[in-house]
Amino acid sequence: MLKFVLKNLGYGVLVVFGVLTLVFFLFNILPGDPARMMLGQRADEASIELIHKDLGMDKPLGVQYLNYVNDVMPISIHSTDKQSNYYLDTTKYKSFATLISLGDTKIIAKKPYLRRSYQSKREVGEILLEAFPNTIILALASILIAFVLGVVLGCFSSLYVNTWVDRTIQVITSMGMSLPSFFAAILIAWIFAFVLSDITGLSMFGSLYVVDEMGQGEHLCLKNLILPAITLGIRPLAVITELTKSTMIDVFSQDYIRTAKAKGLSTFKIIYHHALRNALNPVITAVSGWFASLIAGAVFVEYIFDWKGVGVVIVNSLETYDFPVVMGALLVICVFLVIINIITDILYGVLDARVRIK
């Protein structure tokens, strides 16, 4: 089991390094000069060169990459020689601990440093720490709606196979799978927050916390969560519905279900006490995978509904060429996805020995 866990952790580290490398070189070949974005188009060359030196952009691209890896990784290698390209600037790290010291070279442990925003000059980690909880809340609400409605619709569809009920649910799930999230967000926002706003009382824009009418203080506003959560949950709802239907049909053909029917148990008791428990295993597996995908897929939905999550941060940063924020957000999302996949694989290995053997 230990070998299985270490193998998955190793794959996860390789994936993170691959994404880190791709993100770094991709954003370094894009047009646009961060120094000119910070100082304006009329900035003099001396000021631009000074900013380049401060950001480390005066060094070769390979050195810039290694320095970025050193900043991002919790364990990094630095030099205390001020003339070295890998000189340790202690002012950018809030705290660190020296693990090994060999002459001018030090191996240190620290909190990952995602650089500073070009625009606000704040640390990227602080910006993401404010936005990421809102994205997680949105993803949790979306997957909860998708799970509850998907299981209910799947059960009804399996009970009334090849009837108008089943066909209606199939049409709904087909539309859910084929409808892009950004288009669904615009459509739902227009219908429920504009056309039917007097009935629903919902707003097209808004986050979890809103200021009062006097602009003083913030209060929780859960109704702003409804529309983006429903929009983001449409696609997993369709998948969970179809998966529940297929597994329930398979369970209904088992002998113990026939025995329960022969005893005269009601349909509700058969489903709740016998069929559903055995049918939910693959559904829960799908839910864990979709939750990870929702974190990454919430970008467009958050931006359309102005939900103050990572999606809005990424789009706003792209508009202003604030590359450290975008790179940091992509890395955090990648790490989150990798962690969820590793936990899921480990749970597979715990529950099924055949997975460990493979």
mmCIF file of C-alpha atoms in Angstrom:
data_model
loop_
_atom_site.group_PDB
_atom_site.id
_atom_site.type_symbol
_atom_site.label_atom_id
_atom_site.label_comp_id
_atom_site.label_asym_id
_atom_site.label_seq_id
_atom_site.Cartn_x
_atom_site.Cartn_y
_atom_site.Cartn_z
ATOM 1 C CA MET A 1 0.000 0.000 0.000
ATOM 2 C CA LEU A 2 2.876 2.381 0.814
ATOM 3 C CA LYS A 3 4.395 1.779 -2.616
ATOM 4 C CA PHE A 4 1.000 2.501 -4.199
ATOM 5 C CA VAL A 5 0.692 5.820 -2.300
ATOM 6 C CA LEU A 6 4.270 6.908 -3.088
ATOM 7 C CA LYS A 7 3.775 6.081 -6.755
ATOM 8 C CA ASN A 8 0.682 8.289 -6.951
ATOM 9 C CA LEU A 9 2.439 11.091 -5.068
ATOM 10 C CA GLY A 10 5.331 10.868 -7.520
ATOM 11 C CA TYR A 11 2.975 11.132 -10.486
ATOM 12 C CA GLY A 12 1.299 14.122 -8.816
ATOM 13 C CA VAL A 13 4.620 15.932 -8.349
ATOM 14 C CA LEU A 14 5.500 15.319 -12.013
ATOM 15 C CA VAL A 15 2.151 16.735 -13.131
ATOM 16 C CA VAL A 16 2.638 19.871 -11.016
ATOM 17 C CA PHE A 17 6.161 20.363 -12.402
ATOM 18 C CA GLY A 18 4.854 19.898 -15.942
ATOM 19 C CA VAL A 19 2.113 22.502 -15.454
ATOM 20 C CA LEU A 20 4.543 24.880 -13.714
ATOM 21 C CA THR A 21 6.986 24.626 -16.620
ATOM 22 C CA LEU A 22 4.279 25.047 -19.261
ATOM 23 C CA VAL A 23 2.722 28.033 -17.485
ATOM 24 C CA PHE A 24 6.059 29.787 -16.974
ATOM 25 C CA PHE A 25 7.295 29.513 -20.567
ATOM 26 C CA LEU A 26 3.853 30.215 -22.019
ATOM 27 C CA PHE A 27 3.493 33.502 -20.159
ATOM 28 C CA ASN A 28 7.069 34.490 -20.925
ATOM 29 C CA ILE A 29 6.574 34.259 -24.697
ATOM 30 C CA LEU A 30 3.326 36.252 -24.698
ATOM 31 C CA PRO A 31 3.553 39.835 -26.003
ATOM 32 C CA GLY A 32 3.533 42.644 -23.479
ATOM 33 C CA ASP A 33 6.103 44.144 -21.130
ATOM 34 C CA PRO A 34 5.167 44.109 -17.411
ATOM 35 C CA ALA A 35 7.443 47.096 -16.798
ATOM 36 C CA ARG A 36 5.541 49.231 -19.312
ATOM 37 C CA MET A 37 2.250 48.032 -17.839
ATOM 38 C CA MET A 38 3.400 49.201 -14.417
ATOM 39 C CA LEU A 39 4.998 52.497 -15.464
ATOM 40 C CA GLY A 40 2.914 53.420 -18.510
ATOM 41 C CA GLN A 41 3.794 53.663 -22.180
ATOM 42 C CA ARG A 42 5.700 56.944 -21.695
ATOM 43 C CA ALA A 43 8.167 55.510 -19.181
ATOM 44 C CA ASP A 44 11.853 56.121 -19.854
ATOM 45 C CA GLU A 45 14.230 53.260 -20.626
ATOM 46 C CA ALA A 46 16.198 53.682 -17.381
ATOM 47 C CA SER A 47 13.065 53.142 -15.272
ATOM 48 C CA ILE A 48 12.065 50.148 -17.394
ATOM 49 C CA GLU A 49 15.497 48.546 -16.970
ATOM 50 C CA LEU A 50 15.290 49.131 -13.215
ATOM 51 C CA ILE A 51 11.922 47.333 -13.068
ATOM 52 C CA HIS A 52 13.312 44.503 -15.198
ATOM 53 C CA LYS A 53 16.192 44.099 -12.758
ATOM 54 C CA ASP A 54 13.853 44.194 -9.763
ATOM 55 C CA LEU A 55 11.659 41.489 -11.323
ATOM 56 C CA GLY A 56 14.683 39.422 -12.367
ATOM 57 C CA MET A 57 13.810 39.799 -16.042
ATOM 58 C CA ASP A 58 17.343 40.940 -16.909
ATOM 59 C CA LYS A 59 18.617 37.380 -16.437
ATOM 60 C CA PRO A 60 18.530 34.542 -19.005
ATOM 61 C CA LEU A 61 15.181 32.772 -19.364
ATOM 62 C CA GLY A 62 16.557 29.525 -17.943
ATOM 63 C CA VAL A 63 17.773 31.311 -14.806
ATOM 64 C CA GLN A 64 14.396 33.046 -14.484
ATOM 65 C CA TYR A 65 12.693 29.642 -14.650
ATOM 66 C CA LEU A 66 14.916 28.112 -11.958
ATOM 67 C CA ASN A 67 14.371 31.139 -9.726
ATOM 68 C CA TYR A 68 10.604 30.827 -10.195
ATOM 69 C CA VAL A 69 10.786 27.136 -9.262
ATOM 70 C CA ASN A 70 12.823 28.085 -6.182
ATOM 71 C CA ASP A 71 10.186 30.613 -5.171
ATOM 72 C CA VAL A 72 7.214 28.302 -5.716
ATOM 73 C CA MET A 73 8.561 25.097 -4.186
ATOM 74 C CA PRO A 74 8.486 24.639 -0.380
ATOM 75 C CA ILE A 75 12.074 23.329 -0.438
ATOM 76 C CA SER A 76 14.503 25.289 -2.597
ATOM 77 C CA ILE A 77 18.195 25.840 -3.261
ATOM 78 C CA HIS A 78 19.707 29.342 -3.043
ATOM 79 C CA SER A 79 23.058 31.075 -2.943
ATOM 80 C CA THR A 80 24.235 33.670 -0.430
ATOM 81 C CA ASP A 81 26.654 35.146 -3.006
ATOM 82 C CA LYS A 82 25.181 38.486 -4.164
ATOM 83 C CA GLN A 83 26.876 38.113 -7.545
ATOM 84 C CA SER A 84 25.172 34.781 -8.191
ATOM 85 C CA ASN A 85 22.037 34.474 -10.334
ATOM 86 C CA TYR A 86 20.530 32.408 -7.522
ATOM 87 C CA TYR A 87 21.188 34.876 -4.711
ATOM 88 C CA LEU A 88 18.757 34.511 -1.795
ATOM 89 C CA ASP A 89 16.820 37.716 -1.268
ATOM 90 C CA THR A 90 15.429 37.190 2.220
ATOM 91 C CA THR A 91 13.162 40.255 2.035
ATOM 92 C CA LYS A 92 10.628 38.494 -0.223
ATOM 93 C CA TYR A 93 10.146 35.536 2.153
ATOM 94 C CA LYS A 94 8.279 36.186 5.375
ATOM 95 C CA SER A 95 10.100 33.306 7.053
ATOM 96 C CA PHE A 96 12.288 30.350 6.142
ATOM 97 C CA ALA A 97 14.379 27.688 7.810
ATOM 98 C CA THR A 98 17.818 26.594 6.631
ATOM 99 C CA LEU A 99 17.957 22.808 6.268
ATOM 100 C CA ILE A 100 21.464 22.386 4.832
ATOM 101 C CA SER A 101 24.245 24.947 4.416
ATOM 102 C CA LEU A 102 27.203 24.129 2.143
ATOM 103 C CA GLY A 103 29.433 27.169 1.690
ATOM 104 C CA ASP A 104 27.525 29.762 -0.339
ATOM 105 C CA THR A 105 24.717 27.289 -1.089
ATOM 106 C CA LYS A 106 21.721 26.821 1.174
ATOM 107 C CA ILE A 107 18.790 24.434 1.043
ATOM 108 C CA ILE A 108 15.854 26.083 2.785
ATOM 109 C CA ALA A 109 12.264 25.244 3.739
ATOM 110 C CA LYS A 110 9.638 27.943 3.375
ATOM 111 C CA LYS A 111 6.064 28.708 2.441
ATOM 112 C CA PRO A 112 5.597 28.735 -1.362
ATOM 113 C CA TYR A 113 6.091 32.261 -2.682
ATOM 114 C CA LEU A 114 3.971 33.067 -5.748
ATOM 115 C CA ARG A 115 5.561 36.475 -6.339
ATOM 116 C CA ARG A 116 3.732 39.824 -6.183
ATOM 117 C CA SER A 117 1.023 41.325 -8.337
ATOM 118 C CA TYR A 118 2.271 43.814 -10.927
ATOM 119 C CA GLN A 119 -0.756 46.031 -10.349
ATOM 120 C CA SER A 120 -1.594 45.951 -6.631
ATOM 121 C CA LYS A 121 1.923 45.017 -5.391
ATOM 122 C CA ARG A 122 0.246 42.541 -3.013
ATOM 123 C CA GLU A 123 1.474 38.968 -2.643
ATOM 124 C CA VAL A 124 -0.314 36.619 -5.021
ATOM 125 C CA GLY A 125 -0.847 34.139 -2.190
ATOM 126 C CA GLU A 126 -2.849 36.704 -0.235
ATOM 127 C CA ILE A 127 -5.012 37.552 -3.248
ATOM 128 C CA LEU A 128 -5.796 33.904 -3.926
ATOM 129 C CA LEU A 129 -6.417 33.200 -0.246
ATOM 130 C CA GLU A 130 -9.227 35.755 -0.344
ATOM 131 C CA ALA A 131 -10.781 34.453 -3.574
ATOM 132 C CA PHE A 132 -10.308 30.670 -3.372
ATOM 133 C CA PRO A 133 -12.791 30.016 -0.497
ATOM 134 C CA ASN A 134 -15.586 31.581 -2.577
ATOM 135 C CA THR A 135 -14.763 29.251 -5.466
ATOM 136 C CA ILE A 136 -14.793 26.211 -3.159
ATOM 137 C CA ILE A 137 -18.162 27.271 -1.689
ATOM 138 C CA LEU A 138 -19.591 27.650 -5.196
ATOM 139 C CA ALA A 139 -18.244 24.250 -6.263
ATOM 140 C CA LEU A 140 -19.612 22.556 -3.114
ATOM 141 C CA ALA A 141 -23.065 24.106 -3.604
ATOM 142 C CA SER A 142 -23.056 23.090 -7.285
ATOM 143 C CA ILE A 143 -22.066 19.489 -6.640
ATOM 144 C CA LEU A 144 -24.612 19.213 -3.802
ATOM 145 C CA ILE A 145 -27.425 20.400 -6.086
ATOM 146 C CA ALA A 146 -26.242 18.076 -8.855
ATOM 147 C CA PHE A 147 -25.966 15.086 -6.503
ATOM 148 C CA VAL A 148 -29.397 15.464 -4.854
ATOM 149 C CA LEU A 149 -31.337 16.227 -8.047
ATOM 150 C CA GLY A 150 -29.309 13.748 -10.099
ATOM 151 C CA VAL A 151 -30.004 10.849 -7.735
ATOM 152 C CA VAL A 152 -33.720 11.709 -7.545
ATOM 153 C CA LEU A 153 -34.114 12.061 -11.324
ATOM 154 C CA GLY A 154 -32.031 8.926 -11.917
ATOM 155 C CA CYS A 155 -34.260 6.903 -9.576
ATOM 156 C CA PHE A 156 -37.427 8.130 -11.306
ATOM 157 C CA SER A 157 -35.929 7.414 -14.723
ATOM 158 C CA SER A 158 -35.005 3.840 -13.687
ATOM 159 C CA LEU A 159 -38.489 3.207 -12.280
ATOM 160 C CA TYR A 160 -40.244 4.394 -15.447
ATOM 161 C CA VAL A 161 -37.927 3.141 -18.194
ATOM 162 C CA ASN A 162 -39.114 3.876 -21.759
ATOM 163 C CA THR A 163 -42.026 6.004 -20.560
ATOM 164 C CA TRP A 164 -42.665 9.735 -21.033
ATOM 165 C CA VAL A 165 -41.020 10.333 -17.638
ATOM 166 C CA ASP A 166 -37.807 8.627 -18.746
ATOM 167 C CA ARG A 167 -37.798 10.400 -22.121
ATOM 168 C CA THR A 168 -38.368 13.810 -20.517
ATOM 169 C CA ILE A 169 -35.469 13.261 -18.117
ATOM 170 C CA GLN A 170 -33.275 12.103 -21.017
ATOM 171 C CA VAL A 171 -34.035 15.324 -22.912
ATOM 172 C CA ILE A 172 -33.095 17.368 -19.816
ATOM 173 C CA THR A 173 -29.812 15.503 -19.306
ATOM 174 C CA SER A 174 -28.925 15.703 -23.013
ATOM 175 C CA MET A 175 -29.437 19.461 -22.956
ATOM 176 C CA GLY A 176 -27.387 19.704 -19.775
ATOM 177 C CA MET A 177 -24.457 17.858 -21.329
ATOM 178 C CA SER A 178 -24.513 19.771 -24.611
ATOM 179 C CA LEU A 179 -25.058 23.266 -23.183
ATOM 180 C CA PRO A 180 -21.762 25.174 -22.656
ATOM 181 C CA SER A 181 -21.379 26.661 -19.178
ATOM 182 C CA PHE A 182 -20.852 30.233 -20.374
ATOM 183 C CA PHE A 183 -23.989 30.110 -22.548
ATOM 184 C CA ALA A 184 -26.025 28.486 -19.775
ATOM 185 C CA ALA A 185 -24.846 31.214 -17.380
ATOM 186 C CA ILE A 186 -25.979 34.007 -19.724
ATOM 187 C CA LEU A 187 -29.314 32.289 -20.402
ATOM 188 C CA ILE A 188 -30.089 31.567 -16.741
ATOM 189 C CA ALA A 189 -29.021 35.054 -15.635
ATOM 190 C CA TRP A 190 -31.237 36.662 -18.306
ATOM 191 C CA ILE A 191 -34.324 34.549 -17.515
ATOM 192 C CA PHE A 192 -34.270 34.385 -13.717
ATOM 193 C CA ALA A 193 -32.448 37.617 -12.817
ATOM 194 C CA PHE A 194 -33.813 39.914 -15.520
ATOM 195 C CA VAL A 195 -37.070 38.689 -17.063
ATOM 196 C CA LEU A 196 -38.408 37.056 -13.877
ATOM 197 C CA SER A 197 -36.542 39.211 -11.367
ATOM 198 C CA ASP A 198 -39.776 40.526 -9.788
ATOM 199 C CA ILE A 199 -40.863 36.945 -9.074
ATOM 200 C CA THR A 200 -37.535 35.348 -8.121
ATOM 201 C CA GLY A 201 -36.008 38.352 -6.361
ATOM 202 C CA LEU A 202 -32.589 37.231 -7.627
ATOM 203 C CA SER A 203 -29.812 39.502 -8.823
ATOM 204 C CA MET A 204 -27.741 39.018 -11.955
ATOM 205 C CA PHE A 205 -24.558 40.042 -10.148
ATOM 206 C CA GLY A 206 -23.344 39.593 -6.580
ATOM 207 C CA SER A 207 -21.048 37.636 -4.315
ATOM 208 C CA LEU A 208 -21.430 35.769 -1.039
ATOM 209 C CA TYR A 209 -20.941 38.904 1.046
ATOM 210 C CA VAL A 210 -22.466 42.249 0.056
ATOM 211 C CA VAL A 211 -22.302 45.694 1.614
ATOM 212 C CA ASP A 212 -25.442 47.289 3.044
ATOM 213 C CA GLU A 213 -27.261 50.250 1.485
ATOM 214 C CA MET A 214 -25.128 52.718 3.435
ATOM 215 C CA GLY A 215 -21.945 51.047 2.213
ATOM 216 C CA GLN A 216 -20.963 50.098 5.745
ATOM 217 C CA GLY A 217 -20.138 46.545 6.736
ATOM 218 C CA GLU A 218 -20.856 43.286 4.940
ATOM 219 C CA HIS A 219 -23.590 40.700 5.395
ATOM 220 C CA LEU A 220 -24.114 37.165 4.120
ATOM 221 C CA CYS A 221 -26.326 36.928 1.021
ATOM 222 C CA LEU A 222 -26.930 33.271 0.147
ATOM 223 C CA LYS A 223 -29.427 34.045 -2.618
ATOM 224 C CA ASN A 224 -26.541 35.282 -4.771
ATOM 225 C CA LEU A 225 -25.232 31.714 -4.675
ATOM 226 C CA ILE A 226 -28.354 30.167 -6.248
ATOM 227 C CA LEU A 227 -27.954 31.043 -9.931
ATOM 228 C CA PRO A 228 -24.189 30.421 -10.306
ATOM 229 C CA ALA A 229 -24.494 27.148 -8.340
ATOM 230 C CA ILE A 230 -27.329 25.895 -10.557
ATOM 231 C CA THR A 231 -25.453 26.946 -13.700
ATOM 232 C CA LEU A 232 -22.247 25.221 -12.653
ATOM 233 C CA GLY A 233 -24.132 22.106 -11.532
ATOM 234 C CA ILE A 234 -25.972 21.465 -14.824
ATOM 235 C CA ARG A 235 -23.308 19.279 -16.439
ATOM 236 C CA PRO A 236 -22.553 17.087 -13.378
ATOM 237 C CA LEU A 237 -26.333 16.830 -12.817
ATOM 238 C CA ALA A 238 -26.725 15.271 -16.269
ATOM 239 C CA VAL A 239 -23.882 12.792 -15.667
ATOM 240 C CA ILE A 240 -25.072 11.799 -12.186
ATOM 241 C CA THR A 241 -28.647 11.314 -13.446
ATOM 242 C CA GLU A 242 -27.604 8.943 -16.242
ATOM 243 C CA LEU A 243 -25.162 7.089 -13.998
ATOM 244 C CA THR A 244 -27.757 6.641 -11.251
ATOM 245 C CA LYS A 245 -30.288 5.388 -13.792
ATOM 246 C CA SER A 246 -27.947 2.762 -15.261
ATOM 247 C CA THR A 247 -26.751 1.489 -11.884
ATOM 248 C CA MET A 248 -30.290 1.389 -10.467
ATOM 249 C CA ILE A 249 -31.510 -0.643 -13.442
ATOM 250 C CA ASP A 250 -28.659 -3.086 -12.845
ATOM 251 C CA VAL A 251 -29.430 -3.295 -9.115
ATOM 252 C CA PHE A 252 -33.167 -3.838 -9.756
ATOM 253 C CA SER A 253 -32.278 -7.041 -11.654
ATOM 254 C CA GLN A 254 -30.551 -8.564 -8.588
ATOM 255 C CA ASP A 255 -32.100 -11.456 -6.635
ATOM 256 C CA TYR A 256 -32.252 -9.638 -3.310
ATOM 257 C CA ILE A 257 -34.441 -6.918 -4.892
ATOM 258 C CA ARG A 258 -36.836 -9.603 -6.145
ATOM 259 C CA THR A 259 -36.921 -11.039 -2.652
ATOM 260 C CA ALA A 260 -37.723 -7.625 -1.189
ATOM 261 C CA LYS A 261 -40.572 -7.221 -3.677
ATOM 262 C CA ALA A 262 -41.876 -10.693 -2.829
ATOM 263 C CA LYS A 263 -42.011 -9.702 0.846
ATOM 264 C CA GLY A 264 -44.386 -6.901 -0.076
ATOM 265 C CA LEU A 265 -42.083 -3.983 0.731
ATOM 266 C CA SER A 266 -43.045 -0.623 -0.733
ATOM 267 C CA THR A 267 -41.123 0.820 -3.667
ATOM 268 C CA PHE A 268 -39.729 3.588 -1.460
ATOM 269 C CA LYS A 269 -38.367 1.128 1.114
ATOM 270 C CA ILE A 270 -36.851 -1.066 -1.597
ATOM 271 C CA ILE A 271 -35.078 1.905 -3.167
ATOM 272 C CA TYR A 272 -33.980 3.588 0.062
ATOM 273 C CA HIS A 273 -33.009 0.569 2.173
ATOM 274 C CA HIS A 274 -31.754 -1.853 -0.474
ATOM 275 C CA ALA A 275 -31.162 -0.574 -4.014
ATOM 276 C CA LEU A 276 -29.826 2.946 -3.542
ATOM 277 C CA ARG A 277 -27.004 2.059 -1.139
ATOM 278 C CA ASN A 278 -25.455 -0.355 -3.626
ATOM 279 C CA ALA A 279 -26.074 1.923 -6.594
ATOM 280 C CA LEU A 280 -24.371 4.988 -5.110
ATOM 281 C CA ASN A 281 -20.773 3.692 -5.173
ATOM 282 C CA PRO A 282 -20.043 4.682 -8.808
ATOM 283 C CA VAL A 283 -22.059 7.885 -8.326
ATOM 284 C CA ILE A 284 -19.884 8.974 -5.396
ATOM 285 C CA THR A 285 -16.818 8.214 -7.512
ATOM 286 C CA ALA A 286 -18.158 10.489 -10.253
ATOM 287 C CA VAL A 287 -18.945 13.214 -7.701
ATOM 288 C CA SER A 288 -15.342 13.298 -6.443
ATOM 289 C CA GLY A 289 -14.031 13.707 -9.981
ATOM 290 C CA TRP A 290 -16.563 16.363 -10.918
ATOM 291 C CA PHE A 291 -15.865 18.393 -7.799
ATOM 292 C CA ALA A 292 -12.248 18.745 -8.873
ATOM 293 C CA SER A 293 -13.334 19.753 -12.376
ATOM 294 C CA LEU A 294 -15.773 22.349 -11.065
ATOM 295 C CA ILE A 295 -12.944 24.198 -9.308
ATOM 296 C CA ALA A 296 -11.224 24.688 -12.657
ATOM 297 C CA GLY A 297 -14.422 25.156 -14.677
ATOM 298 C CA ALA A 298 -15.908 27.918 -12.529
ATOM 299 C CA VAL A 299 -13.931 30.665 -14.283
ATOM 300 C CA PHE A 300 -16.571 31.725 -16.851
ATOM 301 C CA VAL A 301 -19.522 31.263 -14.491
ATOM 302 C CA GLU A 302 -17.866 33.372 -11.785
ATOM 303 C CA TYR A 303 -17.041 36.133 -14.227
ATOM 304 C CA ILE A 304 -20.545 36.312 -15.716
ATOM 305 C CA PHE A 305 -22.229 36.422 -12.289
ATOM 306 C CA ASP A 306 -19.445 38.596 -10.806
ATOM 307 C CA TRP A 307 -18.855 35.982 -8.116
ATOM 308 C CA LYS A 308 -15.695 37.055 -6.275
ATOM 309 C CA GLY A 309 -13.765 33.844 -6.790
ATOM 310 C CA VAL A 310 -10.634 32.716 -8.580
ATOM 311 C CA GLY A 311 -12.363 33.020 -11.966
ATOM 312 C CA VAL A 312 -12.879 36.766 -11.630
ATOM 313 C CA VAL A 313 -9.302 37.166 -10.374
ATOM 314 C CA ILE A 314 -7.912 35.303 -13.406
ATOM 315 C CA VAL A 315 -9.946 37.246 -15.990
ATOM 316 C CA ASN A 316 -9.196 40.636 -14.419
ATOM 317 C CA SER A 317 -5.506 39.775 -14.225
ATOM 318 C CA LEU A 318 -5.414 38.718 -17.880
ATOM 319 C CA GLU A 319 -6.940 42.061 -18.875
ATOM 320 C CA THR A 320 -4.141 43.954 -17.100
ATOM 321 C CA TYR A 321 -1.292 41.563 -18.015
ATOM 322 C CA ASP A 322 -0.851 40.763 -14.332
ATOM 323 C CA PHE A 323 0.914 37.479 -15.109
ATOM 324 C CA PRO A 324 2.080 36.509 -11.573
ATOM 325 C CA VAL A 325 -1.549 36.399 -10.392
ATOM 326 C CA VAL A 326 -2.667 34.282 -13.368
ATOM 327 C CA MET A 327 0.293 31.918 -13.041
ATOM 328 C CA GLY A 328 -0.242 31.560 -9.300
ATOM 329 C CA ALA A 329 -3.965 30.877 -9.734
ATOM 330 C CA LEU A 330 -3.323 28.202 -12.372
ATOM 331 C CA LEU A 331 -0.730 26.514 -10.170
ATOM 332 C CA VAL A 332 -3.035 26.510 -7.132
ATOM 333 C CA ILE A 333 -5.868 25.002 -9.210
ATOM 334 C CA CYS A 334 -3.463 22.373 -10.576
ATOM 335 C CA VAL A 335 -2.243 21.416 -7.092
ATOM 336 C CA PHE A 336 -5.840 21.205 -5.864
ATOM 337 C CA LEU A 337 -6.825 18.911 -8.739
ATOM 338 C CA VAL A 338 -3.785 16.698 -8.195
ATOM 339 C CA ILE A 339 -4.483 16.388 -4.453
ATOM 340 C CA ILE A 340 -8.114 15.378 -5.057
ATOM 341 C CA ASN A 341 -7.092 12.813 -7.685
ATOM 342 C CA ILE A 342 -4.427 11.358 -5.368
ATOM 343 C CA ILE A 343 -6.922 11.080 -2.486
ATOM 344 C CA THR A 344 -9.435 9.415 -4.835
ATOM 345 C CA ASP A 345 -6.822 6.918 -6.075
ATOM 346 C CA ILE A 346 -5.794 6.125 -2.508
ATOM 347 C CA LEU A 347 -9.431 5.516 -1.553
ATOM 348 C CA TYR A 348 -9.752 3.194 -4.550
ATOM 349 C CA GLY A 349 -6.716 1.298 -3.308
ATOM 350 C CA VAL A 350 -8.120 1.051 0.218
ATOM 351 C CA LEU A 351 -11.513 -0.186 -0.961
ATOM 352 C CA ASP A 352 -10.363 -2.445 -3.791
ATOM 353 C CA ALA A 353 -7.145 -4.478 -3.573
ATOM 354 C CA ARG A 354 -7.217 -5.034 -7.338
ATOM 355 C CA VAL A 355 -6.399 -1.351 -7.861
ATOM 356 C CA ARG A 356 -3.273 -1.665 -5.713
ATOM 357 C CA ILE A 357 -2.163 -4.713 -7.709
ATOM 358 C CA LYS A 358 -2.631 -2.874 -11.010
#
